[in-house]
mmCIF file with all atom_site columns, C-alpha atoms in Angstrom:
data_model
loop_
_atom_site.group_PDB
_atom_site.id
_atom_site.type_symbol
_atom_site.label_atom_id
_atom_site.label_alt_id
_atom_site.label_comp_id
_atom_site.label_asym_id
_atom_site.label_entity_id
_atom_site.label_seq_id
_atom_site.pdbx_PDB_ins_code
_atom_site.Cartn_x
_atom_site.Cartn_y
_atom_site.Cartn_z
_atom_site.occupancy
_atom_site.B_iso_or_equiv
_atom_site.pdbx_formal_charge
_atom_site.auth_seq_id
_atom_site.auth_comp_id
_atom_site.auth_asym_id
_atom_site.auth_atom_id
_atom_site.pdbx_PDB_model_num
ATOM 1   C CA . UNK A 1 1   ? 249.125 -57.066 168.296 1.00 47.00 ? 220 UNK A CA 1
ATOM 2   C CA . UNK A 1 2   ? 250.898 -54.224 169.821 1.00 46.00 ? 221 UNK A CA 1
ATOM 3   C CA . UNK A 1 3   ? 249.054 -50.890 170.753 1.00 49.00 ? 222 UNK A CA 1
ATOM 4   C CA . UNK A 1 4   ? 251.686 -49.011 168.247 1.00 50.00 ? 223 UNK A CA 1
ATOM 5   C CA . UNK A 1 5   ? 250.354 -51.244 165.484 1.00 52.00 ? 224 UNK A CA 1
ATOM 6   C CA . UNK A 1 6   ? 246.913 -51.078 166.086 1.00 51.00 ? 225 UNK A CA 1
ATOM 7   C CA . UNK A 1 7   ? 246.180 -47.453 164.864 1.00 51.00 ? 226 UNK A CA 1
ATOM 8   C CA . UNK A 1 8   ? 247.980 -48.611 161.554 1.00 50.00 ? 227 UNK A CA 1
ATOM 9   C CA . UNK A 1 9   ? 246.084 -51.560 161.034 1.00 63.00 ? 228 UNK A CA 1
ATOM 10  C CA . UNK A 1 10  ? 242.800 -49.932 161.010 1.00 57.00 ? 229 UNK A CA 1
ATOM 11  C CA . UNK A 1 11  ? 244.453 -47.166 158.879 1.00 53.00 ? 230 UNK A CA 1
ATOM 12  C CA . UNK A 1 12  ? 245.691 -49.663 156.604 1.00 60.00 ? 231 UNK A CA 1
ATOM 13  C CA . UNK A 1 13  ? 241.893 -51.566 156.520 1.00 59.00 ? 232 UNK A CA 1
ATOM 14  C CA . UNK A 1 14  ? 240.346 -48.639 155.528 1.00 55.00 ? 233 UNK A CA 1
ATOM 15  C CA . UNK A 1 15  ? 243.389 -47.723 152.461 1.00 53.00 ? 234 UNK A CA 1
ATOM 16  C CA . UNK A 1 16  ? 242.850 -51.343 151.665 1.00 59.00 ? 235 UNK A CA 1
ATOM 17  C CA . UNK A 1 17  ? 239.259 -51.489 151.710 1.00 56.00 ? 236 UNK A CA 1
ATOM 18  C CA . UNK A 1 18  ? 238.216 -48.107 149.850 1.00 56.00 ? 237 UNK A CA 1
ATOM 19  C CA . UNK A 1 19  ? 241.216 -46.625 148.396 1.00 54.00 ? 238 UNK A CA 1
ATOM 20  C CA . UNK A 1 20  ? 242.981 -49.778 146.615 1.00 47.00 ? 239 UNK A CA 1
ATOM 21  C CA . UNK A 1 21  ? 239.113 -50.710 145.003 1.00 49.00 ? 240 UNK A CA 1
ATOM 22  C CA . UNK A 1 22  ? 238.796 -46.762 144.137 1.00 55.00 ? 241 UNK A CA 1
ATOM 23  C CA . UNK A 1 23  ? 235.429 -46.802 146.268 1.00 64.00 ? 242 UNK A CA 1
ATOM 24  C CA . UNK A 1 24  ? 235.133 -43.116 147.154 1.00 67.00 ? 243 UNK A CA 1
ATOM 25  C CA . UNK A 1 25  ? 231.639 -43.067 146.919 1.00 69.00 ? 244 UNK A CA 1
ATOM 26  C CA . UNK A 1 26  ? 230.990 -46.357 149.578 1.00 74.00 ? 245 UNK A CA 1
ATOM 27  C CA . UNK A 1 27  ? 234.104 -44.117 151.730 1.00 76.00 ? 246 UNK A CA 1
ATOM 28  C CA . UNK A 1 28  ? 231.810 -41.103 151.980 1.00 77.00 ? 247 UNK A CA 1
ATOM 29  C CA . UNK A 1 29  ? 228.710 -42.813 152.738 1.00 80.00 ? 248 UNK A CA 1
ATOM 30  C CA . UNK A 1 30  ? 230.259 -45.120 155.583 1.00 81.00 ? 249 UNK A CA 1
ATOM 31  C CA . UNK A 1 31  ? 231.855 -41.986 156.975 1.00 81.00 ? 250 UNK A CA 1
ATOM 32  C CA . UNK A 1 32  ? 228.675 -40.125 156.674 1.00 81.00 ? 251 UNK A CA 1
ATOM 33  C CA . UNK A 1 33  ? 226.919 -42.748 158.415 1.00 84.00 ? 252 UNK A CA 1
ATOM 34  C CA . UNK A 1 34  ? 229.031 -43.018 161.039 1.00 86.00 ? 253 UNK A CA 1
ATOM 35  C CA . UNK A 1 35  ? 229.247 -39.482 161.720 1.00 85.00 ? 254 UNK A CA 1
ATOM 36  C CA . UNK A 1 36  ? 225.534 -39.228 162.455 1.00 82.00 ? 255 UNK A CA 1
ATOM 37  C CA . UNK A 1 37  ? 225.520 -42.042 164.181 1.00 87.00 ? 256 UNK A CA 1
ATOM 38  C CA . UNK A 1 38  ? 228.877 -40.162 166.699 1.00 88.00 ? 257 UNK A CA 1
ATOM 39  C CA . UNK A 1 39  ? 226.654 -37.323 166.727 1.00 87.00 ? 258 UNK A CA 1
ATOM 40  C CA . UNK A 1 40  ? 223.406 -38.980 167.777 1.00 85.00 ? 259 UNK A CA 1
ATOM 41  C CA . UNK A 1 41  ? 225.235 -40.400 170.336 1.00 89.00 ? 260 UNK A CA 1
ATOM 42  C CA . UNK A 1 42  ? 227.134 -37.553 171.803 1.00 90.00 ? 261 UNK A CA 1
ATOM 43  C CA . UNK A 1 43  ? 223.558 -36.071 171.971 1.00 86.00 ? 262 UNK A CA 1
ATOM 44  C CA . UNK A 1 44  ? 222.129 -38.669 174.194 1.00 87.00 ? 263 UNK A CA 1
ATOM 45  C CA . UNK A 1 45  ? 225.374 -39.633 176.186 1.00 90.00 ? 264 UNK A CA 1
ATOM 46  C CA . UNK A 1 46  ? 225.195 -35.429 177.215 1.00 89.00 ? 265 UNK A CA 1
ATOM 47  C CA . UNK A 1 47  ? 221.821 -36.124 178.414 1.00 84.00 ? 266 UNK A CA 1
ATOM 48  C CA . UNK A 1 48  ? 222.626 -38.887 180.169 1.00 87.00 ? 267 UNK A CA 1
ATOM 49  C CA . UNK A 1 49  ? 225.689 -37.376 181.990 1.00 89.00 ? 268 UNK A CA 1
ATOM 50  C CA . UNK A 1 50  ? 223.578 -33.900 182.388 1.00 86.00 ? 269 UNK A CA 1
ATOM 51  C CA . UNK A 1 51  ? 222.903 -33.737 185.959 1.00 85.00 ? 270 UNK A CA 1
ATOM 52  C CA . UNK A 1 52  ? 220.451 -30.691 185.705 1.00 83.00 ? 271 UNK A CA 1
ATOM 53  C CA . UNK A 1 53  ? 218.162 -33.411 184.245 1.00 78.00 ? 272 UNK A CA 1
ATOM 54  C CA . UNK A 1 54  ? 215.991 -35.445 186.206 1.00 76.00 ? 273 UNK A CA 1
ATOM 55  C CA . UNK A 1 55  ? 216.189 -39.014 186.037 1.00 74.00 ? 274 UNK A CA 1
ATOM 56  C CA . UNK A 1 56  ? 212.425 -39.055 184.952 1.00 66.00 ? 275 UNK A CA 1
ATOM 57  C CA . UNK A 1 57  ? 212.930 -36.613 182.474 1.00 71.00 ? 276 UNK A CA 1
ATOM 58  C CA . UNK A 1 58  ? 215.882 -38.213 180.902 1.00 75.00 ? 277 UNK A CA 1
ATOM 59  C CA . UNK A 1 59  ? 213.588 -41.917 180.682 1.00 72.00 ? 278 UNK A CA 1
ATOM 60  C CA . UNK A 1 60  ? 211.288 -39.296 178.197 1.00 71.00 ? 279 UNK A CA 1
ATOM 61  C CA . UNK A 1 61  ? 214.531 -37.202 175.966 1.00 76.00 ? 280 UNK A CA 1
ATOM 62  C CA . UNK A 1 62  ? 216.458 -40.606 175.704 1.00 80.00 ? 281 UNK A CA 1
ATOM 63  C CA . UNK A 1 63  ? 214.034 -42.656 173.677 1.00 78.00 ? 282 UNK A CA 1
ATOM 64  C CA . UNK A 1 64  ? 212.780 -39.514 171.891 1.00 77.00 ? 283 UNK A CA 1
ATOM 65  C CA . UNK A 1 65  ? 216.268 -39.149 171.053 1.00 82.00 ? 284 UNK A CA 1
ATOM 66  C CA . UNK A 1 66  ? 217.237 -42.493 170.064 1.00 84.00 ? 285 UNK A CA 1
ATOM 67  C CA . UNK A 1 67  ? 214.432 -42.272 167.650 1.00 81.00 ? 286 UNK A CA 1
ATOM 68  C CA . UNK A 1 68  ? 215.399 -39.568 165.956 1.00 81.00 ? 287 UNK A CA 1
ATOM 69  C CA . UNK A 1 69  ? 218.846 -40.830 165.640 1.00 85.00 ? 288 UNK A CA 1
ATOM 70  C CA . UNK A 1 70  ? 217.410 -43.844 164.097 1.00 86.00 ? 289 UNK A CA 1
ATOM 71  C CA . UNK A 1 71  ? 214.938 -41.673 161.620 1.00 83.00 ? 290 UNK A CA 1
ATOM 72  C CA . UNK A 1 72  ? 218.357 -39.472 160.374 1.00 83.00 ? 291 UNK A CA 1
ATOM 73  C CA . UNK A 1 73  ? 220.929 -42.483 160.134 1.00 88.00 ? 292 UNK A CA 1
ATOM 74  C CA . UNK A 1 74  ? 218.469 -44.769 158.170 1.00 88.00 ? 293 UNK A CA 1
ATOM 75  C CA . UNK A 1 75  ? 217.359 -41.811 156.218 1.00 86.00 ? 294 UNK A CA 1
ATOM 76  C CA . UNK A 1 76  ? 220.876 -40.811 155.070 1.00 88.00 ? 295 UNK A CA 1
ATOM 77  C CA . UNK A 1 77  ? 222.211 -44.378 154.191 1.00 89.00 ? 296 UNK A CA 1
ATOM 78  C CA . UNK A 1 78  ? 218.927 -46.037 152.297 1.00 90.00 ? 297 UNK A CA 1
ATOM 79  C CA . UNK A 1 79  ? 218.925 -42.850 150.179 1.00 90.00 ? 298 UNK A CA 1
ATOM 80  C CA . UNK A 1 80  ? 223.095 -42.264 149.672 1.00 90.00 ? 299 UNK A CA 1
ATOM 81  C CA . UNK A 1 81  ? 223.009 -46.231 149.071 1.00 89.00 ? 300 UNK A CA 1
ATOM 82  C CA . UNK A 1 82  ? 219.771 -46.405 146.392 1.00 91.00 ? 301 UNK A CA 1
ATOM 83  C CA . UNK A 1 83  ? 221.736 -43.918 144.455 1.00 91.00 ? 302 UNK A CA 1
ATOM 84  C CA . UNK A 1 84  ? 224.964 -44.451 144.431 1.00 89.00 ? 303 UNK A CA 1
ATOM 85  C CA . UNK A 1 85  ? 224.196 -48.059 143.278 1.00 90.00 ? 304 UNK A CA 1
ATOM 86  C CA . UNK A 1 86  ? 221.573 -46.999 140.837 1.00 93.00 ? 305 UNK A CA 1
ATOM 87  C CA . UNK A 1 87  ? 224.381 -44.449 139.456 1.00 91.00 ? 306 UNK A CA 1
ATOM 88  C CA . UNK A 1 88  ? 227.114 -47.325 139.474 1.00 91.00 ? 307 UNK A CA 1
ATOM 89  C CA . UNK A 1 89  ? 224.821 -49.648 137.632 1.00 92.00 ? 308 UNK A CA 1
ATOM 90  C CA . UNK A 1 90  ? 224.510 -46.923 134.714 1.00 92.00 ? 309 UNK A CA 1
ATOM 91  C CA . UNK A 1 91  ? 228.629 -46.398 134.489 1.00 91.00 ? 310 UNK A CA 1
ATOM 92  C CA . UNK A 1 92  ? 229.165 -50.402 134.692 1.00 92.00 ? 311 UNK A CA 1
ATOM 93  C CA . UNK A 1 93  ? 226.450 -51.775 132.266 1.00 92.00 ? 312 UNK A CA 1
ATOM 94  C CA . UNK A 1 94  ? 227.249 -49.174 129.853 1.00 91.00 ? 313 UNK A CA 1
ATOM 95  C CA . UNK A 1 95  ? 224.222 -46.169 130.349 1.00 92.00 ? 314 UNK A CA 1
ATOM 96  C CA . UNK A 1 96  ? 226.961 -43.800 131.240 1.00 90.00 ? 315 UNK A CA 1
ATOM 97  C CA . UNK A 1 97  ? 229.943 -44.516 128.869 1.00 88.00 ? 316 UNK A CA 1
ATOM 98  C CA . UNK A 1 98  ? 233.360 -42.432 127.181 1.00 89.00 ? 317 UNK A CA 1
ATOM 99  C CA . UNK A 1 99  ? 233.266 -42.670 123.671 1.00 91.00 ? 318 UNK A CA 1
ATOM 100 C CA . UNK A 1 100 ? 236.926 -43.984 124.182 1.00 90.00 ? 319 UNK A CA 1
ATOM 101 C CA . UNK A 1 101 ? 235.445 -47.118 126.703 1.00 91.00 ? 320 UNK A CA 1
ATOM 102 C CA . UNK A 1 102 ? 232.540 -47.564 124.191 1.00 91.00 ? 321 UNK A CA 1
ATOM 103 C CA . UNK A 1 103 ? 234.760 -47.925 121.082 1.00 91.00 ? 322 UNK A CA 1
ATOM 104 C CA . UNK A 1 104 ? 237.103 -50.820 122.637 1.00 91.00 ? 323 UNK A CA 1
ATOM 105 C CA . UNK A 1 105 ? 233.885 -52.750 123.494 1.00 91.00 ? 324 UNK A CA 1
ATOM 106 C CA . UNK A 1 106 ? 232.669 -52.520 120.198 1.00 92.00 ? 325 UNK A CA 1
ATOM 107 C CA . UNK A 1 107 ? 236.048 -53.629 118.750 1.00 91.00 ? 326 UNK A CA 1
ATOM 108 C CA . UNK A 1 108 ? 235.339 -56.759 121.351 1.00 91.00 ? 327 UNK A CA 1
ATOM 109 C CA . UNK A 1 109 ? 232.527 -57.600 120.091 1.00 91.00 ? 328 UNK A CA 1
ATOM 110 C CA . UNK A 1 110 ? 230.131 -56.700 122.759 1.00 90.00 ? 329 UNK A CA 1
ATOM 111 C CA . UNK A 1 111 ? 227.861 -53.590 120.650 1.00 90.00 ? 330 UNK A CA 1
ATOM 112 C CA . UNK A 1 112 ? 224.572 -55.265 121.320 1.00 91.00 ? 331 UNK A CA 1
ATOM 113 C CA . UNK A 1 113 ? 225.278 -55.853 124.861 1.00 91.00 ? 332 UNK A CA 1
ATOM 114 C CA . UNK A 1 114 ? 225.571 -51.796 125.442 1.00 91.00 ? 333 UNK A CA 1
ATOM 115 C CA . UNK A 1 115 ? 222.881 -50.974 128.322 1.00 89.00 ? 334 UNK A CA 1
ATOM 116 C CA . UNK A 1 116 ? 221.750 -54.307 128.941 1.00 91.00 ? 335 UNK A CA 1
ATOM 117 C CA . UNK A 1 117 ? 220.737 -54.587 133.101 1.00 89.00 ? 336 UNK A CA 1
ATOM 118 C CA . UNK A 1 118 ? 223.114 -58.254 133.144 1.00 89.00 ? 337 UNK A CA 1
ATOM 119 C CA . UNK A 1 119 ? 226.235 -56.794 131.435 1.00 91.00 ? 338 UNK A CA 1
ATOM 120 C CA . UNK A 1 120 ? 229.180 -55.698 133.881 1.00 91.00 ? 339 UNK A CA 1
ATOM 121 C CA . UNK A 1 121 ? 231.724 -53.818 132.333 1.00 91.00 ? 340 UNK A CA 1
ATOM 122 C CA . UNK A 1 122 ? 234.353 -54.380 134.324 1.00 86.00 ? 341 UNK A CA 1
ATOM 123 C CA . UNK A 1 123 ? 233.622 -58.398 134.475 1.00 88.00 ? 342 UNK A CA 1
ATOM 124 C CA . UNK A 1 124 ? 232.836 -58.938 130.498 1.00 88.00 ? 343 UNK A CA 1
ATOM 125 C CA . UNK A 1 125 ? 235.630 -56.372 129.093 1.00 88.00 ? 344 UNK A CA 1
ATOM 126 C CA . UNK A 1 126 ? 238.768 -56.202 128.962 1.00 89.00 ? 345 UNK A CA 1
ATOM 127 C CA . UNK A 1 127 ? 239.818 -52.650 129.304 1.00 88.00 ? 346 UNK A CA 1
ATOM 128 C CA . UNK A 1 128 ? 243.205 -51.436 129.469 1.00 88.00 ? 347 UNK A CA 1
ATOM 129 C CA . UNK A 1 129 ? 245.318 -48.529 129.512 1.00 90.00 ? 348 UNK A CA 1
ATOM 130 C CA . UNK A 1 130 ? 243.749 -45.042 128.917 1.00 91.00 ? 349 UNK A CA 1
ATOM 131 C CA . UNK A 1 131 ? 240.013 -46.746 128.344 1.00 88.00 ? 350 UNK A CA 1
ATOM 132 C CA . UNK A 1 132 ? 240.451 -48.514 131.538 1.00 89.00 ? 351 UNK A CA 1
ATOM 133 C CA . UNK A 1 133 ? 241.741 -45.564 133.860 1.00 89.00 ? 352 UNK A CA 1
ATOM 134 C CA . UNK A 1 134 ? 239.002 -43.069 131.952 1.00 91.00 ? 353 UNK A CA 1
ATOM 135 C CA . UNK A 1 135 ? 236.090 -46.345 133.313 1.00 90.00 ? 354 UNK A CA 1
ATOM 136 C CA . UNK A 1 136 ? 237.481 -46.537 136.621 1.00 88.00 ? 355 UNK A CA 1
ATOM 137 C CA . UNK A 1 137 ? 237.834 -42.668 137.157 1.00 88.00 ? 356 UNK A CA 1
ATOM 138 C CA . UNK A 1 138 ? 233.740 -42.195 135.729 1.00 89.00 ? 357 UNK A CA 1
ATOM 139 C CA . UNK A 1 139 ? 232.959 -44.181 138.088 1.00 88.00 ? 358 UNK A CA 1
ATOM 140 C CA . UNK A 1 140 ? 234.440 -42.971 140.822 1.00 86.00 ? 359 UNK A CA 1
ATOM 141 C CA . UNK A 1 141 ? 233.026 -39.285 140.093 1.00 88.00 ? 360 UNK A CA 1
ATOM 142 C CA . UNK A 1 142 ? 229.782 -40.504 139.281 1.00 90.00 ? 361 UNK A CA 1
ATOM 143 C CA . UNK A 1 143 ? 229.172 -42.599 142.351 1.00 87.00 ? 362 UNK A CA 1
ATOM 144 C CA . UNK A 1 144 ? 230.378 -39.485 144.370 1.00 87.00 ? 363 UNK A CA 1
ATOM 145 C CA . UNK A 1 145 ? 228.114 -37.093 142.475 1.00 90.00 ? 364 UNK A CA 1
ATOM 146 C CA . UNK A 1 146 ? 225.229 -39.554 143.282 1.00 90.00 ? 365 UNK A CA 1
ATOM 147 C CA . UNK A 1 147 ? 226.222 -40.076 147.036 1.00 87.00 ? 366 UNK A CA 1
ATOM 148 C CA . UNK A 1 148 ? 226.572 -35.536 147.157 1.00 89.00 ? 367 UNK A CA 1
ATOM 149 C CA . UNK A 1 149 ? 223.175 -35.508 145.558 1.00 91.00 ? 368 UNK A CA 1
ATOM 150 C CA . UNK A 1 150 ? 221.383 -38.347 148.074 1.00 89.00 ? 369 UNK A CA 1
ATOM 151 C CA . UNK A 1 151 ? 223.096 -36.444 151.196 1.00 87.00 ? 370 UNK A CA 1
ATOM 152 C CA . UNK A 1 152 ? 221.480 -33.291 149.895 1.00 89.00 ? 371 UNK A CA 1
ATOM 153 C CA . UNK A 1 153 ? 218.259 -34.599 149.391 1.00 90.00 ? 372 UNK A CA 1
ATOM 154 C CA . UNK A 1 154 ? 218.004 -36.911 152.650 1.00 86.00 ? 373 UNK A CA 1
ATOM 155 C CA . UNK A 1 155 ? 219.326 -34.438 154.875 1.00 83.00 ? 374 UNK A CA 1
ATOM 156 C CA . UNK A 1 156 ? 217.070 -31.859 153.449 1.00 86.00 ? 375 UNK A CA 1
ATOM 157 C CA . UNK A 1 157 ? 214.583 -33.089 152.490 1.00 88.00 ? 376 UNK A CA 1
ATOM 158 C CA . UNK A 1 158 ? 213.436 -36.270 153.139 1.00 86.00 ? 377 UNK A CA 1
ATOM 159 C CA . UNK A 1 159 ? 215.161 -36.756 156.908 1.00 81.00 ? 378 UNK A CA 1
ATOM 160 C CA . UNK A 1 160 ? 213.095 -33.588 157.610 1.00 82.00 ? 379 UNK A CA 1
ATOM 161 C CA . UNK A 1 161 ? 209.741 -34.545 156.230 1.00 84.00 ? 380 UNK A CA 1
ATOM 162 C CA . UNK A 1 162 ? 209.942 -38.165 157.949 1.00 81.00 ? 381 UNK A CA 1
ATOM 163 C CA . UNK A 1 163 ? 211.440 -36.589 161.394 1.00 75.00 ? 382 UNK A CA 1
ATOM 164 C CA . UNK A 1 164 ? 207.732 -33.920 161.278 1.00 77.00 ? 383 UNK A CA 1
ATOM 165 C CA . UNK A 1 165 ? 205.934 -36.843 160.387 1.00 78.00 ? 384 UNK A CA 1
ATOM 166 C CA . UNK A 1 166 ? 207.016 -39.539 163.495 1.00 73.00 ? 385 UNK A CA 1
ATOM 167 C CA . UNK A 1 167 ? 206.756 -35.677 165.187 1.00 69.00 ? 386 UNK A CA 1
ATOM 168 C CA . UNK A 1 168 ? 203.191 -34.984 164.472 1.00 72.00 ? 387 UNK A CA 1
ATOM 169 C CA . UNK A 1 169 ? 202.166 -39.046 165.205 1.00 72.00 ? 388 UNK A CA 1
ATOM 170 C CA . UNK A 1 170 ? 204.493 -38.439 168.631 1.00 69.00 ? 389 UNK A CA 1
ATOM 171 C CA . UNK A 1 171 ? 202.339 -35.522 169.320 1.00 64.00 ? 390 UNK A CA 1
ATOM 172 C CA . UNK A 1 172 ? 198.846 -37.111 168.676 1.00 70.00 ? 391 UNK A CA 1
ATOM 173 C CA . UNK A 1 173 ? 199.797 -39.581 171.146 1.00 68.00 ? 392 UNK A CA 1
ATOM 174 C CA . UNK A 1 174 ? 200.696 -37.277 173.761 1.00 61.00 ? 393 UNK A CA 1
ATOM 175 C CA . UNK A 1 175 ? 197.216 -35.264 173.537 1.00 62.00 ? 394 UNK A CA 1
ATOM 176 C CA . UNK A 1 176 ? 195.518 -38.537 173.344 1.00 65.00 ? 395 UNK A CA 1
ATOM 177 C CA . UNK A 1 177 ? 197.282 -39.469 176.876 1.00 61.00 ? 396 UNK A CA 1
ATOM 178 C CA . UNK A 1 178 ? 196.926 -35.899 178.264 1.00 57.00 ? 397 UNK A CA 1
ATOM 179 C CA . UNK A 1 179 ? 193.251 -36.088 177.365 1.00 59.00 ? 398 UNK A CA 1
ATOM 180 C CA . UNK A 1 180 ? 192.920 -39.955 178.517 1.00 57.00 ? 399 UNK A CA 1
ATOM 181 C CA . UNK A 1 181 ? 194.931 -40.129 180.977 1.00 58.00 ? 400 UNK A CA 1
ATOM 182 C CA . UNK A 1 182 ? 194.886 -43.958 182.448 1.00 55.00 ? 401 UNK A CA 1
ATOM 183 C CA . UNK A 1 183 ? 192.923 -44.067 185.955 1.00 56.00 ? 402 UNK A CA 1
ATOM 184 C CA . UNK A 1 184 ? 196.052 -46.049 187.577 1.00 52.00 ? 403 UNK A CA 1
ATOM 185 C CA . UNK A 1 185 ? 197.468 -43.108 187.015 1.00 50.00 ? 404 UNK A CA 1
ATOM 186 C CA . UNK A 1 186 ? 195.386 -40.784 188.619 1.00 57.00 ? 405 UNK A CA 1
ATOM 187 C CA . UNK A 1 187 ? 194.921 -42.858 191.511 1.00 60.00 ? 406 UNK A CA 1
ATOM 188 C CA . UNK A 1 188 ? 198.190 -45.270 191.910 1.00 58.00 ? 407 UNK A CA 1
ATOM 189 C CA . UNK A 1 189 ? 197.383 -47.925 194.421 1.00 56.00 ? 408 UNK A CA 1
ATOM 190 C CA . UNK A 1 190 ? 200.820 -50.093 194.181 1.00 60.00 ? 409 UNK A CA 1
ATOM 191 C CA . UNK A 1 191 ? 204.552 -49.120 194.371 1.00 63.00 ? 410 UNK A CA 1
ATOM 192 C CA . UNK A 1 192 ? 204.965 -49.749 190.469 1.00 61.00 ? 411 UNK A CA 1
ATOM 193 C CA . UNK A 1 193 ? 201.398 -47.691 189.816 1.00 59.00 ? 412 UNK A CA 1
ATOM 194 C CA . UNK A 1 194 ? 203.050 -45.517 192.070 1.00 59.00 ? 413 UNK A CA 1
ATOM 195 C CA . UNK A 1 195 ? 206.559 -44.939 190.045 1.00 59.00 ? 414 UNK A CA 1
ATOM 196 C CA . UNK A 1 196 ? 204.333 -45.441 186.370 1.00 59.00 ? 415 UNK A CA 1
ATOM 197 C CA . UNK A 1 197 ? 202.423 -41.959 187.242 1.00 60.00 ? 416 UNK A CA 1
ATOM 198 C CA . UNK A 1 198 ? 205.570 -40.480 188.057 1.00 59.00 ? 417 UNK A CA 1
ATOM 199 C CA . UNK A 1 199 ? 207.123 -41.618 185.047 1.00 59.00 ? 418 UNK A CA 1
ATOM 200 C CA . UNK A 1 200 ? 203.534 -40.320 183.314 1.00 59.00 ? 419 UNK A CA 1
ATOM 201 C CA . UNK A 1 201 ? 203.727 -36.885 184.990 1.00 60.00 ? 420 UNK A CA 1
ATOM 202 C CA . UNK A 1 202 ? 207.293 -36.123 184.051 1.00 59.00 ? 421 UNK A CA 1
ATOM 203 C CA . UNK A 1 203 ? 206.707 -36.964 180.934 1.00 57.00 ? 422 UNK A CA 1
ATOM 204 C CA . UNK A 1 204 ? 203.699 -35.098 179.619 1.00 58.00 ? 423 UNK A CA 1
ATOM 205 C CA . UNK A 1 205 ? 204.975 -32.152 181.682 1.00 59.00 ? 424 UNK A CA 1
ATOM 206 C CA . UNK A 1 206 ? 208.050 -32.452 179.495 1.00 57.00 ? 425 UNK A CA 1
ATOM 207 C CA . UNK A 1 207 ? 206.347 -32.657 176.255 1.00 54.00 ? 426 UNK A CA 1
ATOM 208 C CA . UNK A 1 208 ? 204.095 -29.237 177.357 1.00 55.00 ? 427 UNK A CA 1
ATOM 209 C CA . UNK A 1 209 ? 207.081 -27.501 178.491 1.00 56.00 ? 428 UNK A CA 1
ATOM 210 C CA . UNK A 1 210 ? 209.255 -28.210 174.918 1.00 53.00 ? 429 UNK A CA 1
ATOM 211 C CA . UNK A 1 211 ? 206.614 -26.177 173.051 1.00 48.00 ? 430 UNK A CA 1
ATOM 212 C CA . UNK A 1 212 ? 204.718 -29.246 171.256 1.00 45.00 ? 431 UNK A CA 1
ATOM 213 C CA . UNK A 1 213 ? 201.563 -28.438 173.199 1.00 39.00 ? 432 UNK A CA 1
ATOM 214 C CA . UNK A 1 214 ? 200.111 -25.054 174.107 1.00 39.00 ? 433 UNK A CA 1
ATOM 215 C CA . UNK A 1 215 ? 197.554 -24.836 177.118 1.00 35.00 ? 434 UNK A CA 1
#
């Protein structure tokens, strides 16, 4: 494959894989994912390239970091996901239906099978013309609505309460090391006792110095 063609292969994945199935909603969630996981990155790659850093200190920020990352991108897409799927199972089993849908399935026979969890629309009807573009384009919006309305709520709200909560349990730790400190520690002996305490020092002196602990 040439390098002029490779751009436009990707291109024409991504047209082939969300814009010919009309899966806006799966679009915006991918995207969304993988822009926090670009920006989690670009956070830790700038502390690993920061020179005004010490390498000690940067063994502390990089996990803490990479935590984080992992608390907001697993936030974002379990919550986006869960409803956007709940919200496309009401549009396709027929919760969430257009008069003009729900009249061609009961002229097919399939009344009593309205709102049942195993009925598919879009596998047991057969929809066409104006009924068929007004099913596809409900649920398009509604999986977007749901995916706008699980961003909102992960990114303020539950991203935030599970980021203080790993914060408060990182923070217990610390006080229990600063108050416990390991004798090795205190007293290193061997090269790698030696480098450990180092390691140690840096990094409660890190955690005081970002505010979590007051003296």
């Amino acid at each position: 494959m040439s390098k002029q063609k490779a751009p436009f292969s990707i291109l024409n994945y991504i047209y082939d894989k969300y814009a010919c199935h009309k899966e806006a909603d799966k679009m915006l969630i991918h995207t969304g994912t993988i822009g926090w996981a670009l920006s989690s990155a670009a956070q830790i790659f700038g502390i690993v390239i920061n020179d005004k850093i010490p390498k000690e200190q940067k063994m502390f920020l990089i996990p803490q970091e990479f935590a984080d990352a992992c608390v907001n991108i697993l936030a974002f897409y379990t919550v986006t996901q869960t409803l956007a799927s709940f919200a496309n199972k009401l549009v396709t089993t027929g919760k969430i239906i257009p008069e003009s849908v729900k009249k061609v399935l009961v002229k097919q026979g399939l009344a009593d099978r309205i709102g049942k969890f195993d009925f598919d629309i879009s596998k047991h009807a057969k929809l066409t013309g104006n009924p068929q573009k007004t099913f596809k384009g409900l649920k398009i919006g509604i999986g977007v609505i749901a995916m706008t309305i699980g961003s909102v709520i992960s990114c303020n709200i539950i991203t935030p309460l599970l980021r203080n909560k790993y914060a408060a349990h990182r923070q217990q730790k610390n006080i229990e090391k600063l108050n416990n400190p390991n004798p090795a520690w205190q007293n290193p002996q061997t090269p790698r006792e030696m480098a450990r305490a180092a390691i140690h020092h840096t990094y409660m002196q890190t955690f005081m110095n970002r505010g979590n602990l007051k003296v």
